[in-house]
Tab-separated table of C-alpha atoms in Angstrom:
chain	number	residue	atom	x	y	z
A	14	MET	CA	22.373	-52.012	-36.222
A	15	THR	CA	22.240	-55.356	-34.388
A	16	THR	CA	24.587	-54.714	-31.437
A	17	ILE	CA	25.840	-51.820	-29.345
A	18	ASN	CA	28.269	-51.842	-26.424
A	19	VAL	CA	27.509	-49.182	-23.811
A	20	ALA	CA	28.209	-51.104	-20.606
A	21	GLY	CA	30.324	-49.175	-18.115
A	22	LEU	CA	29.782	-45.738	-19.691
A	23	SER	CA	29.118	-44.163	-16.317
A	24	ASN	CA	28.804	-40.583	-17.665
A	25	LEU	CA	26.191	-41.473	-20.291
A	26	GLU	CA	22.891	-39.661	-19.654
A	27	HIS	CA	20.870	-40.311	-22.831
A	28	LEU	CA	20.706	-43.510	-24.895
A	29	PHE	CA	18.591	-43.626	-28.073
A	30	VAL	CA	18.699	-46.903	-30.019
A	31	LEU	CA	15.199	-46.966	-31.480
A	32	ARG	CA	14.329	-48.596	-34.829
A	33	ASN	CA	17.194	-51.071	-35.024
A	34	ASN	CA	17.547	-54.849	-34.857
A	35	ILE	CA	19.089	-55.060	-31.386
A	36	SER	CA	18.073	-58.143	-29.400
A	37	THR	CA	20.209	-57.685	-26.251
A	38	LEU	CA	21.296	-54.557	-24.407
A	39	ASP	CA	23.749	-54.595	-21.494
A	40	LEU	CA	22.922	-51.680	-19.171
A	41	THR	CA	25.398	-52.410	-16.374
A	42	GLY	CA	27.409	-49.494	-15.028
A	43	LEU	CA	25.158	-46.753	-16.478
A	44	ASP	CA	24.612	-45.053	-13.133
A	45	ASN	CA	23.857	-41.617	-14.613
A	46	LEU	CA	21.568	-42.672	-17.459
A	47	ARG	CA	18.400	-40.534	-17.365
A	48	TRP	CA	16.791	-41.277	-20.765
A	49	LEU	CA	16.451	-44.714	-22.392
A	50	TRP	CA	14.668	-45.107	-25.744
A	51	THR	CA	14.600	-48.605	-27.282
A	52	ASP	CA	11.424	-48.530	-29.408
A	53	ASP	CA	11.122	-50.956	-32.339
A	54	ASN	CA	13.794	-53.486	-31.463
A	55	PRO	CA	13.484	-57.264	-30.806
A	56	ILE	CA	14.714	-56.864	-27.218
A	57	SER	CA	13.315	-59.595	-24.950
A	58	GLU	CA	14.930	-58.501	-21.667
A	59	LEU	CA	15.591	-54.998	-20.369
A	60	ASP	CA	17.330	-54.743	-16.993
A	61	VAL	CA	16.316	-51.158	-16.196
A	62	HIS	CA	16.466	-51.934	-12.475
A	63	LEU	CA	20.229	-51.391	-12.896
A	64	LEU	CA	19.664	-47.686	-13.701
A	65	PRO	CA	19.270	-45.669	-10.461
A	66	SER	CA	19.009	-42.286	-12.240
A	67	LEU	CA	16.525	-43.258	-14.949
A	68	GLU	CA	13.735	-40.709	-15.454
A	69	THR	CA	12.330	-41.537	-18.918
A	70	LEU	CA	11.807	-45.012	-20.374
A	71	PHE	CA	10.449	-45.599	-23.879
A	72	CYS	CA	10.479	-49.273	-24.927
A	73	ARG	CA	7.514	-49.674	-27.259
A	74	ASN	CA	7.328	-52.572	-29.690
A	75	ASN	CA	10.061	-54.695	-28.159
A	76	ASN	CA	9.625	-58.385	-27.254
A	77	LEU	CA	9.283	-57.841	-23.517
A	78	SER	CA	7.220	-60.237	-21.413
A	79	GLU	CA	8.245	-58.586	-18.146
A	80	LEU	CA	9.625	-55.237	-17.040
A	81	ASN	CA	11.185	-55.112	-13.588
A	82	LEU	CA	11.124	-51.496	-12.378
A	83	LEU	CA	12.193	-52.119	-8.791
A	84	PRO	CA	14.098	-50.635	-6.982
A	85	ILE	CA	14.470	-47.536	-9.217
A	86	SER	CA	12.244	-44.648	-8.112
A	87	ASN	CA	12.851	-41.582	-10.302
A	88	LEU	CA	10.795	-42.411	-13.398
A	89	THR	CA	8.501	-39.636	-14.624
A	90	ARG	CA	7.568	-41.077	-18.059
A	91	ILE	CA	7.015	-44.688	-19.134
A	92	ARG	CA	5.974	-45.791	-22.614
A	93	CYS	CA	6.060	-49.567	-22.912
A	94	GLY	CA	3.193	-50.357	-25.258
A	95	ASP	CA	3.097	-53.149	-27.852
A	96	ASN	CA	4.861	-55.796	-25.784
A	97	GLN	CA	3.655	-58.892	-23.901
A	98	ILE	CA	4.015	-57.486	-20.383
A	99	SER	CA	1.640	-59.119	-17.893
A	100	HIS	CA	2.567	-57.256	-14.688
A	101	LEU	CA	3.845	-53.768	-13.938
A	102	ASP	CA	4.788	-52.279	-10.537
A	103	VAL	CA	4.540	-48.487	-10.798
A	104	ASN	CA	2.836	-47.144	-7.678
A	105	HIS	CA	6.175	-46.317	-6.021
A	106	PHE	CA	6.957	-43.672	-8.689
A	107	MET	CA	5.727	-40.582	-6.863
A	108	ASN	CA	6.856	-38.278	-9.724
A	109	LEU	CA	5.360	-40.345	-12.551
A	110	ASN	CA	3.239	-38.138	-14.834
A	111	GLU	CA	2.861	-40.304	-17.959
A	112	LEU	CA	2.166	-44.027	-18.299
A	113	GLN	CA	1.548	-45.484	-21.752
A	114	THR	CA	1.234	-49.266	-21.546
A	115	GLU	CA	-1.240	-50.036	-24.315
A	116	ASP	CA	-1.449	-53.403	-26.094
A	117	ASN	CA	0.063	-55.658	-23.455
A	118	VAL	CA	-1.555	-58.449	-21.383
A	119	ILE	CA	-1.853	-56.675	-18.025
A	120	ALA	CA	-4.751	-57.962	-15.901
A	121	ASN	CA	-4.284	-55.815	-12.775
A	122	ILE	CA	-2.468	-52.574	-12.013
A	123	ASN	CA	-2.156	-50.563	-8.782
A	124	LEU	CA	-2.012	-46.797	-9.320
A	125	ASP	CA	-2.851	-45.693	-5.778
A	126	GLY	CA	-1.051	-42.568	-4.621
A	127	LEU	CA	0.247	-41.425	-8.024
A	128	GLN	CA	-0.947	-37.856	-7.608
A	129	ASN	CA	1.363	-36.553	-10.351
A	130	LEU	CA	0.118	-39.052	-12.944
A	131	THR	CA	-1.943	-37.049	-15.451
A	132	ASN	CA	-1.785	-39.144	-18.641
A	133	LEU	CA	-2.690	-42.847	-18.660
A	134	ASN	CA	-3.118	-45.133	-21.666
A	135	ILE	CA	-3.825	-48.746	-20.714
A	136	SER	CA	-5.879	-49.655	-23.793
A	137	GLY	CA	-5.740	-53.132	-25.265
A	138	ASN	CA	-4.973	-55.052	-22.066
A	139	LEU	CA	-6.860	-57.582	-19.935
A	140	ILE	CA	-7.759	-55.547	-16.863
A	141	THR	CA	-11.087	-56.166	-15.113
A	142	GLN	CA	-11.223	-53.038	-12.943
A	143	LEU	CA	-9.485	-49.666	-13.319
A	144	ASN	CA	-9.139	-47.297	-10.369
A	145	VAL	CA	-7.573	-43.854	-10.878
A	146	SER	CA	-9.404	-42.243	-7.951
A	147	GLN	CA	-6.150	-41.677	-6.031
A	148	THR	CA	-4.223	-40.265	-8.986
A	149	GLY	CA	-4.052	-36.996	-10.904
A	150	VAL	CA	-5.182	-38.616	-14.160
A	151	ARG	CA	-6.914	-36.201	-16.518
A	152	ASN	CA	-6.354	-37.978	-19.853
A	153	LEU	CA	-7.585	-41.571	-19.572
A	154	LYS	CA	-7.512	-44.121	-22.394
A	155	CYS	CA	-8.597	-47.659	-21.591
A	156	ALA	CA	-10.300	-48.804	-24.801
A	157	ASN	CA	-10.263	-52.404	-26.042
A	158	ASN	CA	-10.096	-54.058	-22.629
A	159	VAL	CA	-12.507	-56.926	-23.196
A	160	ASN	CA	-12.550	-57.887	-19.488
A	161	LEU	CA	-13.066	-54.404	-18.039
A	162	THR	CA	-16.281	-54.069	-16.028
A	163	GLN	CA	-15.682	-51.035	-13.776
A	164	ILE	CA	-13.915	-47.671	-14.056
A	165	PHE	CA	-13.354	-45.423	-11.029
A	166	ALA	CA	-12.324	-42.049	-12.451
A	167	SER	CA	-13.528	-39.746	-9.668
A	168	ASN	CA	-10.343	-38.034	-8.451
A	169	GLY	CA	-11.336	-34.398	-7.984
A	170	ILE	CA	-9.999	-33.397	-11.410
A	171	VAL	CA	-12.615	-32.611	-14.056
A	172	SER	CA	-11.686	-33.993	-17.472
A	173	ALA	CA	-13.007	-32.282	-20.592
A	174	ALA	CA	-14.648	-33.803	-23.651
A	175	GLY	CA	-12.089	-35.773	-25.651
A	176	GLN	CA	-9.953	-36.719	-22.655
A	177	PHE	CA	-11.611	-40.128	-22.071
A	178	ASP	CA	-11.460	-43.107	-24.456
A	179	PHE	CA	-13.794	-45.912	-23.337
A	180	ASN	CA	-14.374	-47.529	-26.736
A	181	THR	CA	-14.846	-51.288	-27.151
A	182	LEU	CA	-15.480	-52.261	-23.531
A	183	PRO	CA	-18.219	-54.891	-24.021
A	184	LEU	CA	-18.474	-55.904	-20.337
A	185	LEU	CA	-18.382	-52.391	-18.871
A	186	ASP	CA	-21.266	-51.883	-16.438
A	187	PHE	CA	-20.109	-49.141	-14.053
A	188	ILE	CA	-18.319	-45.767	-14.387
A	189	CYS	CA	-17.668	-43.454	-11.439
A	190	ILE	CA	-16.800	-39.878	-12.460
A	191	ASP	CA	-16.510	-36.391	-11.009
A	192	GLU	CA	-19.414	-34.002	-11.398
A	193	GLY	CA	-18.851	-32.029	-14.589
A	194	GLU	CA	-17.355	-34.936	-16.548
A	195	GLU	CA	-20.646	-35.965	-18.177
A	196	ASN	CA	-19.587	-34.573	-21.577
A	197	ALA	CA	-16.243	-36.360	-21.381
A	198	VAL	CA	-18.059	-39.674	-20.840
A	199	ALA	CA	-20.678	-38.931	-23.502
A	200	GLN	CA	-17.934	-38.514	-26.112
A	201	SER	CA	-15.775	-41.390	-24.859
A	202	GLY	CA	-17.437	-44.148	-26.904
A	203	TYR	CA	-18.519	-45.930	-23.718
A	204	ASN	CA	-20.997	-48.796	-23.526
A	205	PRO	CA	-24.322	-46.943	-23.067
A	206	SER	CA	-25.724	-49.755	-20.932
A	207	ALA	CA	-23.150	-48.990	-18.220
A	208	PHE	CA	-24.234	-47.129	-15.083
A	209	VAL	CA	-22.585	-43.686	-14.853
A	210	GLY	CA	-22.570	-42.080	-11.425
A	211	SER	CA	-20.981	-39.207	-9.518
A	212	GLY	CA	-21.056	-37.886	-5.984
A	213	ALA	CA	-23.322	-39.712	-3.543
A	214	ASP	CA	-24.814	-41.941	-6.268
A	215	CYS	CA	-21.346	-43.059	-7.248
A	216	GLN	CA	-20.319	-43.852	-3.689
A	217	LEU	CA	-23.514	-45.842	-3.071
A	218	SER	CA	-22.917	-47.895	-6.203
A	219	ILE	CA	-19.312	-48.529	-5.212
A	220	GLU	CA	-20.365	-49.819	-1.805
A	221	GLU	CA	-23.059	-52.051	-3.254
A	222	ASN	CA	-21.422	-53.362	-6.411
A	223	VAL	CA	-17.645	-53.174	-6.564
A	224	VAL	CA	-16.540	-56.141	-4.493
A	225	GLU	CA	-19.269	-58.601	-5.293
A	226	LYS	CA	-18.998	-58.192	-9.086
A	227	THR	CA	-15.238	-58.673	-9.307
A	228	ILE	CA	-13.936	-61.859	-10.918
A	229	ALA	CA	-10.676	-62.520	-12.750
A	230	VAL	CA	-8.785	-65.343	-14.401
A	231	ILE	CA	-5.118	-65.044	-13.409
A	232	PRO	CA	-2.886	-65.184	-15.386
A	233	ASN	CA	-4.596	-64.331	-18.630
A	234	PRO	CA	-3.629	-65.797	-21.099
A	235	VAL	CA	-3.536	-69.174	-19.294
A	236	LEU	CA	-0.927	-71.840	-19.930
A	237	ASP	CA	-0.520	-74.527	-17.241
A	238	LEU	CA	-1.459	-72.699	-14.013
A	239	VAL	CA	-4.593	-70.699	-13.244
A	240	ASP	CA	-6.303	-68.981	-10.318
A	241	VAL	CA	-9.953	-67.966	-10.638
A	242	GLN	CA	-10.279	-64.981	-8.313
A	243	ILE	CA	-13.737	-64.101	-6.978
A	244	HIS	CA	-14.740	-61.957	-4.012
A	245	TYR	CA	-18.153	-63.389	-3.246
A	246	GLU	CA	-19.819	-66.755	-2.699
A	247	ALA	CA	-20.493	-68.309	-6.098
A	248	THR	CA	-23.183	-70.937	-6.667
A	249	LEU	CA	-22.276	-71.994	-10.226
A	250	PHE	CA	-19.397	-71.701	-12.701
A	251	GLN	CA	-19.743	-72.109	-16.462
A	252	ILE	CA	-17.149	-72.159	-19.252
A	253	VAL	CA	-18.449	-71.171	-22.694
A	254	ASP	CA	-16.540	-71.095	-25.990
A	255	VAL	CA	-16.752	-68.354	-28.653
A	256	SER	CA	-19.552	-70.198	-30.475
A	257	GLY	CA	-21.699	-70.080	-27.330
A	258	LYS	CA	-21.309	-73.783	-26.590
A	259	ARG	CA	-21.234	-74.587	-22.887
A	260	ILE	CA	-18.047	-76.540	-22.138
A	261	LEU	CA	-18.518	-77.068	-18.404
A	262	SER	CA	-20.863	-76.378	-15.519
A	263	ALA	CA	-19.573	-76.894	-11.980
A	264	ALA	CA	-20.371	-75.799	-8.453
A	265	ASP	CA	-16.791	-75.448	-7.176
A	266	LYS	CA	-13.838	-73.329	-8.219
A	267	ALA	CA	-11.269	-76.150	-8.126
A	268	THR	CA	-13.146	-78.141	-10.772
A	269	VAL	CA	-13.281	-75.111	-13.055
A	270	GLU	CA	-9.574	-74.361	-12.636
A	271	SER	CA	-8.698	-77.969	-13.469
A	272	ALA	CA	-10.907	-77.829	-16.569
A	273	ILE	CA	-9.379	-74.547	-17.783
A	274	ILE	CA	-5.888	-76.060	-17.738
A	275	LYS	CA	-7.075	-78.907	-19.988
A	276	LEU	CA	-8.834	-76.705	-22.561
A	277	PRO	CA	-7.568	-76.504	-26.154
A	278	ALA	CA	-6.018	-73.184	-27.140
A	279	GLY	CA	-8.569	-70.470	-27.832
A	280	LEU	CA	-10.812	-67.711	-26.468
A	281	TYR	CA	-13.358	-68.623	-23.781
A	282	PHE	CA	-15.844	-67.016	-21.389
A	283	LEU	CA	-16.112	-67.762	-17.678
A	284	ARG	CA	-19.571	-67.070	-16.272
A	285	VAL	CA	-19.955	-67.041	-12.488
A	286	TYR	CA	-23.379	-67.142	-10.866
A	287	GLN	CA	-24.551	-66.033	-7.463
A	288	ASP	CA	-28.047	-67.509	-7.448
A	289	ALA	CA	-29.813	-65.871	-10.438
A	290	GLU	CA	-27.220	-63.120	-11.041
A	291	SER	CA	-24.131	-63.736	-13.153
A	292	THR	CA	-20.852	-62.012	-14.034
A	293	THR	CA	-18.792	-62.900	-17.110
A	294	THR	CA	-15.149	-62.451	-18.023
A	295	ARG	CA	-13.082	-63.571	-20.999
A	296	PHE	CA	-9.828	-65.502	-20.971
A	297	ILE	CA	-7.385	-66.919	-23.480
A	298	LYS	CA	-6.017	-70.453	-23.206
A	299	LEU	CA	-2.600	-70.984	-24.791
């Protein structure tokens, strides 16, 4: 099926069009739609903000580069993996209990206040820091985030072994957990060089390390605009390619941003120094 006309069907509550060849979907007038399932279609735009009653959204493996979820507020389940989504606003969904957004290009996500969120899969993205401390997350998958350096998973809910997936996080250096989650971390596939803390040790490490170690290249991938975000005073910036060759050394952020825009397409590393200490993140230039 390549087309379907459902616009104006105001009594429609469930729409399942998965595994077709639909490229456009007009959702106007579907005021009572509660379930929308569009997996495995070449849909490049999904205007779900037109659906005030929507509770469940499954749109995996579409061609979405953005997903505007404002001003709807009733969503409890979102599965939008395998797209090219770079930004997602979800922290207004007070009833959200499942968020599966794996294999996108999300660099930052705010989950504060989502106390009903228990299942989170944000693997295969570009996030640098993940904070679920103000959520109800018990099942946490964040593997294959090559930029991720810090995970804050201490939320008063003790996850069991098998409920964390921290595989393939090469830059991970800090994990904050609840007491009793040591086995969950041990079986998560985490980078063993990362510091794992709980309780007072965790809080001390947060105070000392969180802000000063945070850097990000926004957006990532980069095309013709870039903002290098750092939260401390840097003394040196370096760009290195995948072969280890140093492309640039500079003392100011503006010079680095200008150089990034002019880079050929490819994968690069940005290394930021504060005196003798350095922090590294990866970015893609389109």
